[in-house]
mmCIF file of N, CA and C in Angstrom:
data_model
loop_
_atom_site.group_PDB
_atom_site.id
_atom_site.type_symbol
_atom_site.label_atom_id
_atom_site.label_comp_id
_atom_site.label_asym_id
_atom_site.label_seq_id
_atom_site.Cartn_x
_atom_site.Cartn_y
_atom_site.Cartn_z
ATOM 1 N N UNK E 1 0.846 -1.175 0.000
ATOM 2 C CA UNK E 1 0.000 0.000 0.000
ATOM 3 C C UNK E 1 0.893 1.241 0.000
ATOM 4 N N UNK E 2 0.794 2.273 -0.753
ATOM 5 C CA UNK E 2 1.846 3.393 -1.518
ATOM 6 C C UNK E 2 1.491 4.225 -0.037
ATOM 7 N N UNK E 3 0.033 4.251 0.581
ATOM 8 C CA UNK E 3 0.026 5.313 1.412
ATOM 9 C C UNK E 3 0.389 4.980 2.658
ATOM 10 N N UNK E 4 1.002 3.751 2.964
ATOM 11 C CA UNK E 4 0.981 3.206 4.460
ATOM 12 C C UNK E 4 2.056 4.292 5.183
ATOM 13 N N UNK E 5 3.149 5.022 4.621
ATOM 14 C CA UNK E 5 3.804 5.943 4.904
ATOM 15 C C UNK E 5 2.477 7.426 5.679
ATOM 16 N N UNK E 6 2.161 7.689 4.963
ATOM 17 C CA UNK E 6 1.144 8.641 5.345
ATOM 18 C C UNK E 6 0.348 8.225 6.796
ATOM 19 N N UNK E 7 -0.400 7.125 6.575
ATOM 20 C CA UNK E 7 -1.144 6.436 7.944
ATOM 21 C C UNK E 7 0.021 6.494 8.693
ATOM 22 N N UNK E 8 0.867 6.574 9.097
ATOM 23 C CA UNK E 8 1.404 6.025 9.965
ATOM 24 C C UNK E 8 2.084 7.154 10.670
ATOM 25 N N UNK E 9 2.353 8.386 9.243
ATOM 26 C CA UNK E 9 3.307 9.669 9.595
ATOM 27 C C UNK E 9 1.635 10.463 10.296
ATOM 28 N N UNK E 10 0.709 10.034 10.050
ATOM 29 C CA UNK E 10 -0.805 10.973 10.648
ATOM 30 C C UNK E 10 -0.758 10.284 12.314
ATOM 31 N N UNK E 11 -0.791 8.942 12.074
ATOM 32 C CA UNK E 11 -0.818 8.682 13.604
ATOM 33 C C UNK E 11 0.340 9.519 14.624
ATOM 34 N N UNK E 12 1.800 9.506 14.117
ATOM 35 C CA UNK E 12 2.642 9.475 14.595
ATOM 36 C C UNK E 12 2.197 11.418 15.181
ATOM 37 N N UNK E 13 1.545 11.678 14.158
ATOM 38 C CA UNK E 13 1.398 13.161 14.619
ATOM 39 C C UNK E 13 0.653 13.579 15.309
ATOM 40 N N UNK E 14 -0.862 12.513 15.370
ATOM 41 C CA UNK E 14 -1.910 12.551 17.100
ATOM 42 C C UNK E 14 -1.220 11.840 18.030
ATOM 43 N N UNK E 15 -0.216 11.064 18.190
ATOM 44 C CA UNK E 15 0.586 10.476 19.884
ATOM 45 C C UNK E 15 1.008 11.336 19.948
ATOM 46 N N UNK E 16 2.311 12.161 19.519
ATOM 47 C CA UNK E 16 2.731 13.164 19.412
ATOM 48 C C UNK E 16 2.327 14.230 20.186
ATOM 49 N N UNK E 17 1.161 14.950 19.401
ATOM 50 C CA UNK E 17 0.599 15.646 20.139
ATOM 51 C C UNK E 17 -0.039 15.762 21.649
ATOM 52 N N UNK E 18 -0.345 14.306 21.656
ATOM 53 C CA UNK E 18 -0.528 13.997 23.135
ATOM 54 C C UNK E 18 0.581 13.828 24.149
ATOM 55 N N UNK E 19 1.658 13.209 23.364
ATOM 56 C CA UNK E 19 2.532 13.527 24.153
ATOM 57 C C UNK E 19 2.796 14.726 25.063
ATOM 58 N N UNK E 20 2.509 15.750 24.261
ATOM 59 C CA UNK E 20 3.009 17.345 25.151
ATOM 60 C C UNK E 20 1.961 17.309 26.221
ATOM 61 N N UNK E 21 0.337 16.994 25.446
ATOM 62 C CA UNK E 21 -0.612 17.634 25.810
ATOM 63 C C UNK E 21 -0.262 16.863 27.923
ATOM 64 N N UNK E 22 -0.455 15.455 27.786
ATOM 65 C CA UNK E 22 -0.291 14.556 28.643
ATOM 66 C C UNK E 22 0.608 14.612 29.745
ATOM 67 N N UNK E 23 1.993 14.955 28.738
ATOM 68 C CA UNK E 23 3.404 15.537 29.283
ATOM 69 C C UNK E 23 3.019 16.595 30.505
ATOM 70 N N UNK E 24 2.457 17.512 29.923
ATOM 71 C CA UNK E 24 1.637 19.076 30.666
ATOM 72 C C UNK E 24 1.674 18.427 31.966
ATOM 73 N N UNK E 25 0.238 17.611 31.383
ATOM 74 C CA UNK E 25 -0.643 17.753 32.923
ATOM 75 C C UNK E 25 0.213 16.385 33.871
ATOM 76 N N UNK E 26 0.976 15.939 33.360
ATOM 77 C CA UNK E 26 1.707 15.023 34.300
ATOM 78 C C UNK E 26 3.139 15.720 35.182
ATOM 79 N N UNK E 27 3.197 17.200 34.601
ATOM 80 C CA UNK E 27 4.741 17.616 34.702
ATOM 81 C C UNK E 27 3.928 18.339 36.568
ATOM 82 N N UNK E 28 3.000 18.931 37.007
ATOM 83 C CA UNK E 28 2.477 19.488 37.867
ATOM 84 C C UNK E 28 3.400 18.943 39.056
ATOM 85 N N UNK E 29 3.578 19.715 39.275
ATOM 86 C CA UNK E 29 5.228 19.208 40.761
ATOM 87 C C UNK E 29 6.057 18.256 40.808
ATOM 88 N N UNK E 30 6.712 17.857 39.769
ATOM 89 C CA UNK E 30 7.564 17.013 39.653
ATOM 90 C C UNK E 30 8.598 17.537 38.673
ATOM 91 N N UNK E 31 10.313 16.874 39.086
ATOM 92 C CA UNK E 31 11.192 17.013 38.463
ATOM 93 C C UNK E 31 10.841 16.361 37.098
ATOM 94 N N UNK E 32 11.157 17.382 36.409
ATOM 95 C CA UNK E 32 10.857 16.874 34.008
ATOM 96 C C UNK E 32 11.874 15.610 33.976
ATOM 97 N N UNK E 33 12.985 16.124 34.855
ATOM 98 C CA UNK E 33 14.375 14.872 33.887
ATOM 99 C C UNK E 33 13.714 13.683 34.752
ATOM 100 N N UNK E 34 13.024 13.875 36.196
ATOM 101 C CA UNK E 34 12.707 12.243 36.840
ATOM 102 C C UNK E 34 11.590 11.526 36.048
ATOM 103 N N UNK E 35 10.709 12.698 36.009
ATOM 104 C CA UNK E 35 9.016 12.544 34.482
ATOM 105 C C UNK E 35 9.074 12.122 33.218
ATOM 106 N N UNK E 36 10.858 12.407 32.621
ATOM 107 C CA UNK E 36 11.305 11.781 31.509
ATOM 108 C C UNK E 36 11.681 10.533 31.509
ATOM 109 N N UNK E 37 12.558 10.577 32.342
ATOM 110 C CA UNK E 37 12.831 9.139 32.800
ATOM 111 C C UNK E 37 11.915 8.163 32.975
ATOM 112 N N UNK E 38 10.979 7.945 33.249
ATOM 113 C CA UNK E 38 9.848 7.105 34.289
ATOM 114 C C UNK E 38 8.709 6.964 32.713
ATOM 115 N N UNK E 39 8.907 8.240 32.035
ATOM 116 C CA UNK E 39 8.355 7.707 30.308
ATOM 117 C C UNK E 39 8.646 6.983 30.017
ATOM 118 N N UNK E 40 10.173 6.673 29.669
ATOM 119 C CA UNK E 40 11.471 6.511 29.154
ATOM 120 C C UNK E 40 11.252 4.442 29.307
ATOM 121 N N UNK E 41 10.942 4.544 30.527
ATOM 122 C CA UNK E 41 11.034 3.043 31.166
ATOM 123 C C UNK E 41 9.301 2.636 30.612
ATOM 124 N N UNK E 42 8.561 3.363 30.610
ATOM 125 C CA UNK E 42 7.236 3.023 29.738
ATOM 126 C C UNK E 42 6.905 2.619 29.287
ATOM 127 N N UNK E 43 7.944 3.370 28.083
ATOM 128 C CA UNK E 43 7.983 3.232 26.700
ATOM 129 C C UNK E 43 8.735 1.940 26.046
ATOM 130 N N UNK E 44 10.114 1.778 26.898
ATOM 131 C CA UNK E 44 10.964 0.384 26.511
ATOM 132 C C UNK E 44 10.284 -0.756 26.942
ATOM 133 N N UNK E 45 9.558 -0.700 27.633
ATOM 134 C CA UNK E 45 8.371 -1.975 28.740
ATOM 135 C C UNK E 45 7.915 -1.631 27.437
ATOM 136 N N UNK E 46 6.785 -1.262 26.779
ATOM 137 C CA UNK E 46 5.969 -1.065 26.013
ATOM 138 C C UNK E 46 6.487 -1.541 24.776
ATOM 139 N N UNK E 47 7.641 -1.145 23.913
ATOM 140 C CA UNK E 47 7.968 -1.729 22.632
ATOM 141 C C UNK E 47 8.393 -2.817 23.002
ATOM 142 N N UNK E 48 9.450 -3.644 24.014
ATOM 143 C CA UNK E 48 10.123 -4.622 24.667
ATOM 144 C C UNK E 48 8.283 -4.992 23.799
ATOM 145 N N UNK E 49 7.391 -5.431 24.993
ATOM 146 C CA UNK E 49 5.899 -6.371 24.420
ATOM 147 C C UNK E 49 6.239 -6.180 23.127
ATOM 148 N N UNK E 50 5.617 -4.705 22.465
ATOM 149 C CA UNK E 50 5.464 -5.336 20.921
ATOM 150 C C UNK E 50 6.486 -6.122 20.243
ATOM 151 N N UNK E 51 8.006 -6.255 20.466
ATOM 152 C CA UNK E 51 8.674 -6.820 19.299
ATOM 153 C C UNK E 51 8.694 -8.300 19.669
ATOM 154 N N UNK E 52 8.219 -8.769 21.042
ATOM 155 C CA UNK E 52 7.654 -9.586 21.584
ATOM 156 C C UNK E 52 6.800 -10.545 21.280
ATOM 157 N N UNK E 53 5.475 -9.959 21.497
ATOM 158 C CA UNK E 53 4.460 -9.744 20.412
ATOM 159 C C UNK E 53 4.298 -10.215 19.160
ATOM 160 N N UNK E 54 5.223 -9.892 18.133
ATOM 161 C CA UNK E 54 5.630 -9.560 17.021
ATOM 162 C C UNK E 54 6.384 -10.884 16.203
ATOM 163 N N UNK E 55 6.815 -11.675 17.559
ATOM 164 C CA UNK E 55 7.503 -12.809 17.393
ATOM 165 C C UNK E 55 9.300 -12.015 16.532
ATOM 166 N N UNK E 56 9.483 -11.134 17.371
ATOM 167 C CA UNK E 56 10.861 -10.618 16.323
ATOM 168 C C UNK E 56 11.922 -10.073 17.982
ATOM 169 N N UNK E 57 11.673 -10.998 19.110
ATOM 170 C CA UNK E 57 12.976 -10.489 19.685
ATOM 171 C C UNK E 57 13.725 -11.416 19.857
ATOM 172 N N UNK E 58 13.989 -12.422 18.741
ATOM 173 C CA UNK E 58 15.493 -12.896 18.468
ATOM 174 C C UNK E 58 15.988 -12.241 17.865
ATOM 175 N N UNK E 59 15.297 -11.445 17.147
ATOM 176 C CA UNK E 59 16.445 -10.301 15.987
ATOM 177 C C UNK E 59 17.264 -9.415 17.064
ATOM 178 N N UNK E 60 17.105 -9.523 18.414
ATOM 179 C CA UNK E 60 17.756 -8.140 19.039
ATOM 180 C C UNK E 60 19.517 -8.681 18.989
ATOM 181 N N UNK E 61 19.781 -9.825 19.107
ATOM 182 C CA UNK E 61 21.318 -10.206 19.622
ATOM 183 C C UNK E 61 22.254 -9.811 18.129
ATOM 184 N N UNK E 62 21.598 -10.096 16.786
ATOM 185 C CA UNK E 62 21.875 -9.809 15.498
ATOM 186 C C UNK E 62 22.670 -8.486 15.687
ATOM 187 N N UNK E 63 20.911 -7.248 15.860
ATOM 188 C CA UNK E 63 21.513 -6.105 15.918
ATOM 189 C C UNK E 63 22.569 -5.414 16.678
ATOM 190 N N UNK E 64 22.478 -6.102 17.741
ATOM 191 C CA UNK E 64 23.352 -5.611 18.820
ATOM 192 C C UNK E 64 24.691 -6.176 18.373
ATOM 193 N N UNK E 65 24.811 -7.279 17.297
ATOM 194 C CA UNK E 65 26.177 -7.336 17.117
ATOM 195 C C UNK E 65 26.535 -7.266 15.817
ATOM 196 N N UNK E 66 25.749 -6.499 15.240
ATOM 197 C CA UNK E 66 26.303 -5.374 14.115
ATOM 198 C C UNK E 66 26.713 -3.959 14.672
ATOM 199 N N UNK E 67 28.066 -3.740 14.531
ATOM 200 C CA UNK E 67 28.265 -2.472 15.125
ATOM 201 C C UNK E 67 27.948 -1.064 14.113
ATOM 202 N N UNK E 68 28.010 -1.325 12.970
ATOM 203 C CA UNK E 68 27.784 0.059 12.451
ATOM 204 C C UNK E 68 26.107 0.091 12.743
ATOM 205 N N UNK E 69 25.243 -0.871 12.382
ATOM 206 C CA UNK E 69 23.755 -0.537 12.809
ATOM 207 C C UNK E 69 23.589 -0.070 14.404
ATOM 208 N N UNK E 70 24.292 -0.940 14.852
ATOM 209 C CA UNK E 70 24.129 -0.557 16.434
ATOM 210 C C UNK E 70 24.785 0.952 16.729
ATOM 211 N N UNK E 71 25.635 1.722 16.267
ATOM 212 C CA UNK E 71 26.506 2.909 16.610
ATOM 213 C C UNK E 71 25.161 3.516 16.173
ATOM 214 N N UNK E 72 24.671 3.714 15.149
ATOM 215 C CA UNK E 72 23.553 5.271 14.694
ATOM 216 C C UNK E 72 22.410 4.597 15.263
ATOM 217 N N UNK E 73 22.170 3.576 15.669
ATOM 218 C CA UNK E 73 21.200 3.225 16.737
ATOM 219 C C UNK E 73 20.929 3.980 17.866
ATOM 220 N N UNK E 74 22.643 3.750 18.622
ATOM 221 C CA UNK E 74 23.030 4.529 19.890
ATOM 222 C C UNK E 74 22.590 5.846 19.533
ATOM 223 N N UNK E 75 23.333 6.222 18.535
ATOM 224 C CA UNK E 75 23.107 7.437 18.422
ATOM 225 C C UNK E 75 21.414 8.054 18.543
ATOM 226 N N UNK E 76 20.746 7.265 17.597
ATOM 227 C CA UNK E 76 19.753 7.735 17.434
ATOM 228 C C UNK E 76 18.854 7.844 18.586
ATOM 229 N N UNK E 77 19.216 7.031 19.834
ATOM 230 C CA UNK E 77 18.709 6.635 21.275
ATOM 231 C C UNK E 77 19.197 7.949 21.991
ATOM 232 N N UNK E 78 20.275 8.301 21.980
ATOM 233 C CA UNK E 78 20.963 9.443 22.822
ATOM 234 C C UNK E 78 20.095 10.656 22.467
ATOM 235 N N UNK E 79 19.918 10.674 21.032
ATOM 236 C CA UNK E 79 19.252 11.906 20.317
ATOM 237 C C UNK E 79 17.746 11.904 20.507
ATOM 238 N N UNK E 80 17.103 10.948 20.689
ATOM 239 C CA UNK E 80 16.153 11.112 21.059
ATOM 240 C C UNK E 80 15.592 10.994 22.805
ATOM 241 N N UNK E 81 16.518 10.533 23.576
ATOM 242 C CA UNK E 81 16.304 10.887 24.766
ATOM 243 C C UNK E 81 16.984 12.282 25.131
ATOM 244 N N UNK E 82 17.823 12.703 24.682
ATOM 245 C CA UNK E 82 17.937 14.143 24.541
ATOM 246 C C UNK E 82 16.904 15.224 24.522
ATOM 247 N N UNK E 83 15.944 14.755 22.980
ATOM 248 C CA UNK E 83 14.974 15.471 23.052
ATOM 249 C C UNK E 83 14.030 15.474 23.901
ATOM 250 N N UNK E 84 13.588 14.091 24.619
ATOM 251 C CA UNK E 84 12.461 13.988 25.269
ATOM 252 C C UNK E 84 12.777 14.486 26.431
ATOM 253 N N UNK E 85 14.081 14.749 27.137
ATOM 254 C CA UNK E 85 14.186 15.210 28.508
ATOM 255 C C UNK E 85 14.517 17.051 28.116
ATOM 256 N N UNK E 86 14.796 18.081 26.774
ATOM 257 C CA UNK E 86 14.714 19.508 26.669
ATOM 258 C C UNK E 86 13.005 19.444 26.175
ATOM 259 N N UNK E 87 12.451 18.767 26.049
ATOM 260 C CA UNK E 87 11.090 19.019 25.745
ATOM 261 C C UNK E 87 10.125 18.922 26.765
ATOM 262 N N UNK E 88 10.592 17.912 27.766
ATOM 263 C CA UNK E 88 9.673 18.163 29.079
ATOM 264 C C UNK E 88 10.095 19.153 30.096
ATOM 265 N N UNK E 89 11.280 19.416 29.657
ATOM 266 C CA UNK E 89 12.082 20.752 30.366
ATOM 267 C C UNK E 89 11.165 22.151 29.773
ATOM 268 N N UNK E 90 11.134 22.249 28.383
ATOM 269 C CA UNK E 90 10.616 23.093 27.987
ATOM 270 C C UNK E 90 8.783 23.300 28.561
ATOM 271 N N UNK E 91 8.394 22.337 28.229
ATOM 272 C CA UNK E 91 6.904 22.012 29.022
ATOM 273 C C UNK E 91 6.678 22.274 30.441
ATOM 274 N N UNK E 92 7.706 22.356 31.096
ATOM 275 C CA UNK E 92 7.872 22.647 32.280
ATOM 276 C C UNK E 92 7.509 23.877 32.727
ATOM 277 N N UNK E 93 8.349 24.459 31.898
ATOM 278 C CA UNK E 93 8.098 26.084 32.444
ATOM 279 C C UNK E 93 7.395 27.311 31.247
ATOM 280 N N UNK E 94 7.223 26.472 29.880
ATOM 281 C CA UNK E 94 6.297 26.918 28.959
ATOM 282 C C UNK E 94 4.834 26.573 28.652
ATOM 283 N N UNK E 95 4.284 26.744 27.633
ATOM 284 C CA UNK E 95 2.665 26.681 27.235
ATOM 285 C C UNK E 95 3.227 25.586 26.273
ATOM 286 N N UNK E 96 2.471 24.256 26.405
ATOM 287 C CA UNK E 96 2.284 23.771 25.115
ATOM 288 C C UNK E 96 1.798 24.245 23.548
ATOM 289 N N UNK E 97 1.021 25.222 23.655
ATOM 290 C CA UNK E 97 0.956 25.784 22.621
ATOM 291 C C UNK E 97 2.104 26.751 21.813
ATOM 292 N N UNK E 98 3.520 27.064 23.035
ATOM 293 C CA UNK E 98 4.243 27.553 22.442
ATOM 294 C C UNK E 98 5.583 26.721 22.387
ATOM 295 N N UNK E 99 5.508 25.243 23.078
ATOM 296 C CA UNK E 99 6.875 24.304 23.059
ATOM 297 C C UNK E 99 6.569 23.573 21.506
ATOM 298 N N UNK E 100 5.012 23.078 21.737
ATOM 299 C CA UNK E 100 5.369 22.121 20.467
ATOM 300 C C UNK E 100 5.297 22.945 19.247
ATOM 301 N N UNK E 101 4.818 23.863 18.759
ATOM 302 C CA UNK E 101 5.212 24.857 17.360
ATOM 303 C C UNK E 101 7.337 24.519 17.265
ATOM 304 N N UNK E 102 8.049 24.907 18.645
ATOM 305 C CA UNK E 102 9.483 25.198 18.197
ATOM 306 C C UNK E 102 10.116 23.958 18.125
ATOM 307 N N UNK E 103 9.111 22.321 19.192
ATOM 308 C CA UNK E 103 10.190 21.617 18.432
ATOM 309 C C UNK E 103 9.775 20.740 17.546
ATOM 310 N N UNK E 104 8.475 21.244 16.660
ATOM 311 C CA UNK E 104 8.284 21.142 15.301
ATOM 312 C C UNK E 104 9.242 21.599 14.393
ATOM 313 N N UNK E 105 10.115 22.803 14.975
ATOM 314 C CA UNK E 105 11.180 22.998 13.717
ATOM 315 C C UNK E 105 12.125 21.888 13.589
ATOM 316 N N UNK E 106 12.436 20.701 14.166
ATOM 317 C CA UNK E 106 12.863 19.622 14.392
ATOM 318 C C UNK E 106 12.723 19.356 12.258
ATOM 319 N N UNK E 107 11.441 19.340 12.201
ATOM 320 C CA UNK E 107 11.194 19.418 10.573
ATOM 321 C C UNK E 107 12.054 19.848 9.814
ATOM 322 N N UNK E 108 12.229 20.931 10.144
ATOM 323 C CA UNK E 108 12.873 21.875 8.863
ATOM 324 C C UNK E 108 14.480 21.592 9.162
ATOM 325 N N UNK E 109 14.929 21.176 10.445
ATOM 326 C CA UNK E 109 16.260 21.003 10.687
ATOM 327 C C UNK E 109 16.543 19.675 9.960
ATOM 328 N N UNK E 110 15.565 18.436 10.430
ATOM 329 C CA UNK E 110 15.866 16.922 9.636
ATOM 330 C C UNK E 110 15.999 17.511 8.015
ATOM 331 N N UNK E 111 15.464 18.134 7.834
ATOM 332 C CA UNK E 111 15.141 17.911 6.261
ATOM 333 C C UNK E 111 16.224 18.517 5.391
ATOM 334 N N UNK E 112 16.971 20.104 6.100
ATOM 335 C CA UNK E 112 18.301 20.264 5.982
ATOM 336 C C UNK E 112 19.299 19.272 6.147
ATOM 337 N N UNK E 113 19.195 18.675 7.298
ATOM 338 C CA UNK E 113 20.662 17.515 7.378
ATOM 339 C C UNK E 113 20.373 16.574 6.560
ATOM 340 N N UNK E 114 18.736 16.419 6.409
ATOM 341 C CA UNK E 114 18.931 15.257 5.070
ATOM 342 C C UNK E 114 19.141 15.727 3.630
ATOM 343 N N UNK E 115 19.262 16.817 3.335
ATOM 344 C CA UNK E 115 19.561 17.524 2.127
ATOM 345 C C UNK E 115 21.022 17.445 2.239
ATOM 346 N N UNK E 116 21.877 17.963 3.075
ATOM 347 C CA UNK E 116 23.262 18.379 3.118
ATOM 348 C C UNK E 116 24.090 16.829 3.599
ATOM 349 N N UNK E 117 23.551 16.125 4.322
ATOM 350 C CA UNK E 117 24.674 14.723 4.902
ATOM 351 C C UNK E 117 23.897 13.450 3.217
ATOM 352 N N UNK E 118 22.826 13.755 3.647
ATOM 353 C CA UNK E 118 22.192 12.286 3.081
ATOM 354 C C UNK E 118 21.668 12.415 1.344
ATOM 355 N N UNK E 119 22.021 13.638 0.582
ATOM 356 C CA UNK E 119 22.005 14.058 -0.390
ATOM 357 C C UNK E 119 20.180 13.915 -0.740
ATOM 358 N N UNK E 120 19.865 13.909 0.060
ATOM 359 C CA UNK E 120 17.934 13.952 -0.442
ATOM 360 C C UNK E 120 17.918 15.039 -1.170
ATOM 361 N N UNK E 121 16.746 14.970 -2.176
ATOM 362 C CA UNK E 121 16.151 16.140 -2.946
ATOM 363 C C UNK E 121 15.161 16.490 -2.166
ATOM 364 N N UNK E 122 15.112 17.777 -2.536
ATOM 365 C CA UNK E 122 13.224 18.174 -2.325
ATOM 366 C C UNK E 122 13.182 19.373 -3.596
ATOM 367 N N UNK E 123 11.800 19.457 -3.930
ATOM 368 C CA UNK E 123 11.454 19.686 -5.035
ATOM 369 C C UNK E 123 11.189 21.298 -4.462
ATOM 370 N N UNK E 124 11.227 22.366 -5.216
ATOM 371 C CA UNK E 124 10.926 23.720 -4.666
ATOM 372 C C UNK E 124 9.240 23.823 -4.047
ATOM 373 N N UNK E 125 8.523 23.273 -4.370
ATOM 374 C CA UNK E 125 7.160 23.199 -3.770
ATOM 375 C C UNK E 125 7.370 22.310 -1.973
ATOM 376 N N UNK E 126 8.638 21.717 -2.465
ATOM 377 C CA UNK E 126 8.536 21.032 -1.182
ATOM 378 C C UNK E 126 9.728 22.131 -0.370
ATOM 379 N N UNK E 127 10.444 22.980 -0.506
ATOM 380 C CA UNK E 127 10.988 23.619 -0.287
ATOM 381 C C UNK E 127 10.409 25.073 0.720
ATOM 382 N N UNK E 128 9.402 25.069 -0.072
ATOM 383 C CA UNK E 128 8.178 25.949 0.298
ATOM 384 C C UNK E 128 7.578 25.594 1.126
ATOM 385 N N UNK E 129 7.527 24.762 0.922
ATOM 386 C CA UNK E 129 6.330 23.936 2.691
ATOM 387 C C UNK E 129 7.382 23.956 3.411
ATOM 388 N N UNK E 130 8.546 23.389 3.713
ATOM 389 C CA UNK E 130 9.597 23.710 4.387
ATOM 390 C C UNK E 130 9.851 24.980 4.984
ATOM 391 N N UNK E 131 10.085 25.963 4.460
ATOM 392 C CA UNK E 131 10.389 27.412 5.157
ATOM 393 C C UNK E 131 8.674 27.733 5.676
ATOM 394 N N UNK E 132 7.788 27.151 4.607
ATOM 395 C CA UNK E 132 6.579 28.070 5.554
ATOM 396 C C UNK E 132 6.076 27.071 6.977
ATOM 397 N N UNK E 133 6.635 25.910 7.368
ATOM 398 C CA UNK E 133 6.579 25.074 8.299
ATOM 399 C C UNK E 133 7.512 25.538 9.814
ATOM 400 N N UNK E 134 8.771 26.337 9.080
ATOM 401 C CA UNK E 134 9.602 26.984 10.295
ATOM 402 C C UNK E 134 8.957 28.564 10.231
ATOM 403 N N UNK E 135 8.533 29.376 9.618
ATOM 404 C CA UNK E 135 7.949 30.958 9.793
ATOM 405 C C UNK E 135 6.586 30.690 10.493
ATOM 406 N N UNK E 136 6.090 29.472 10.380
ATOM 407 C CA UNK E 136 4.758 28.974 11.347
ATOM 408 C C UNK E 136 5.010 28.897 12.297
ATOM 409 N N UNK E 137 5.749 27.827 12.683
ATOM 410 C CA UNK E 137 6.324 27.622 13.972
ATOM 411 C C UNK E 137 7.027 28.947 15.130
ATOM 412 N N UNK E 138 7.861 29.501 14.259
ATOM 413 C CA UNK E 138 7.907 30.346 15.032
ATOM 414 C C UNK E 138 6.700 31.695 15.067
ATOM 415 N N UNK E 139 5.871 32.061 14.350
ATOM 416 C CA UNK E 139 4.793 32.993 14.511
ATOM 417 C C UNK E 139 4.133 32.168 15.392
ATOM 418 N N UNK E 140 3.711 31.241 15.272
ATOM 419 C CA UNK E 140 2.592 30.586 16.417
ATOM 420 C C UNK E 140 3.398 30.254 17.815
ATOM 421 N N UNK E 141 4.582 30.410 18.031
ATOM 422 C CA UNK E 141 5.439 29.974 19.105
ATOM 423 C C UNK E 141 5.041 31.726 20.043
ATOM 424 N N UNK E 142 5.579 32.432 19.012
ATOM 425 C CA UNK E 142 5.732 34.394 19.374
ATOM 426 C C UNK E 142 4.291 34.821 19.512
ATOM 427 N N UNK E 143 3.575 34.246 18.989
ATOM 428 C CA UNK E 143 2.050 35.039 18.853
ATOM 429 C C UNK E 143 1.419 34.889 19.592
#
């Protein structure tokens, strides 16, 4: 199915959103980096089942001993617990209506490093949605 990309990039964008929304009302007197953390363990309980589930966690010993998959793995683990502990930081002491607009520019930054490291195209229409995706973000962040 050509659109299963789409279903999946729409879902990814209502959890998402709940994430902050949820994030909010869970951050109410508590340390963000302990609130991140305690996600953090959630979330690995939570996929741990699905690949489970899935009948696919013999594949984990494979990956883990491929080192170039496993290094941008790491990486990609560091980088995204990174984000999730400056984003509940940010939620902390901001409006969701003005954290998630800025780290929506997350967009316009992937799409540069994938233009400049990973040689992706984008077409000038897609170029355009691009800059008007970061002048959004930040007007709706400021406004």
């Amino acid at each position: 199915m050509k659109e299963l990309w789409l279903i999946y990039g729409l879902l990814s964008a209502v959890t998402a959103a709940l994430v902050g929304i949820f994030g909010k009302l869970g951050l109410q007197g508590v340390d963000a980096n302990t609130a991140t953390a305690v996600r953090a363990i959630i979330m690995a309980l939570f996929l741990i089942a699905v690949v489970f589930f899935q009948g696919n966690i013999s594949q984990i010993p494979a990956l883990l001993a491929d080192k170039h998959t496993f290094f941008y793995i790491l990486l990609s683990g560091t980088a995204g617990a990174l984000s999730w502990l400056f984003y509940f930081l940010a939620l902390k002491y901001g409006k969701v209506s003005q954290v998630a607009p800025i780290d929506k520019l997350s967009v316009v930054l992937a799409t540069l490093i994938a233009i400049f490291f990973l040689g992706e195209k984008v077409s000038l229409l897609g170029g355009i949605g691009i800059a008007l995706i970061g002048l959004g973000a930040l007007l709706v962040a400021i406004g």
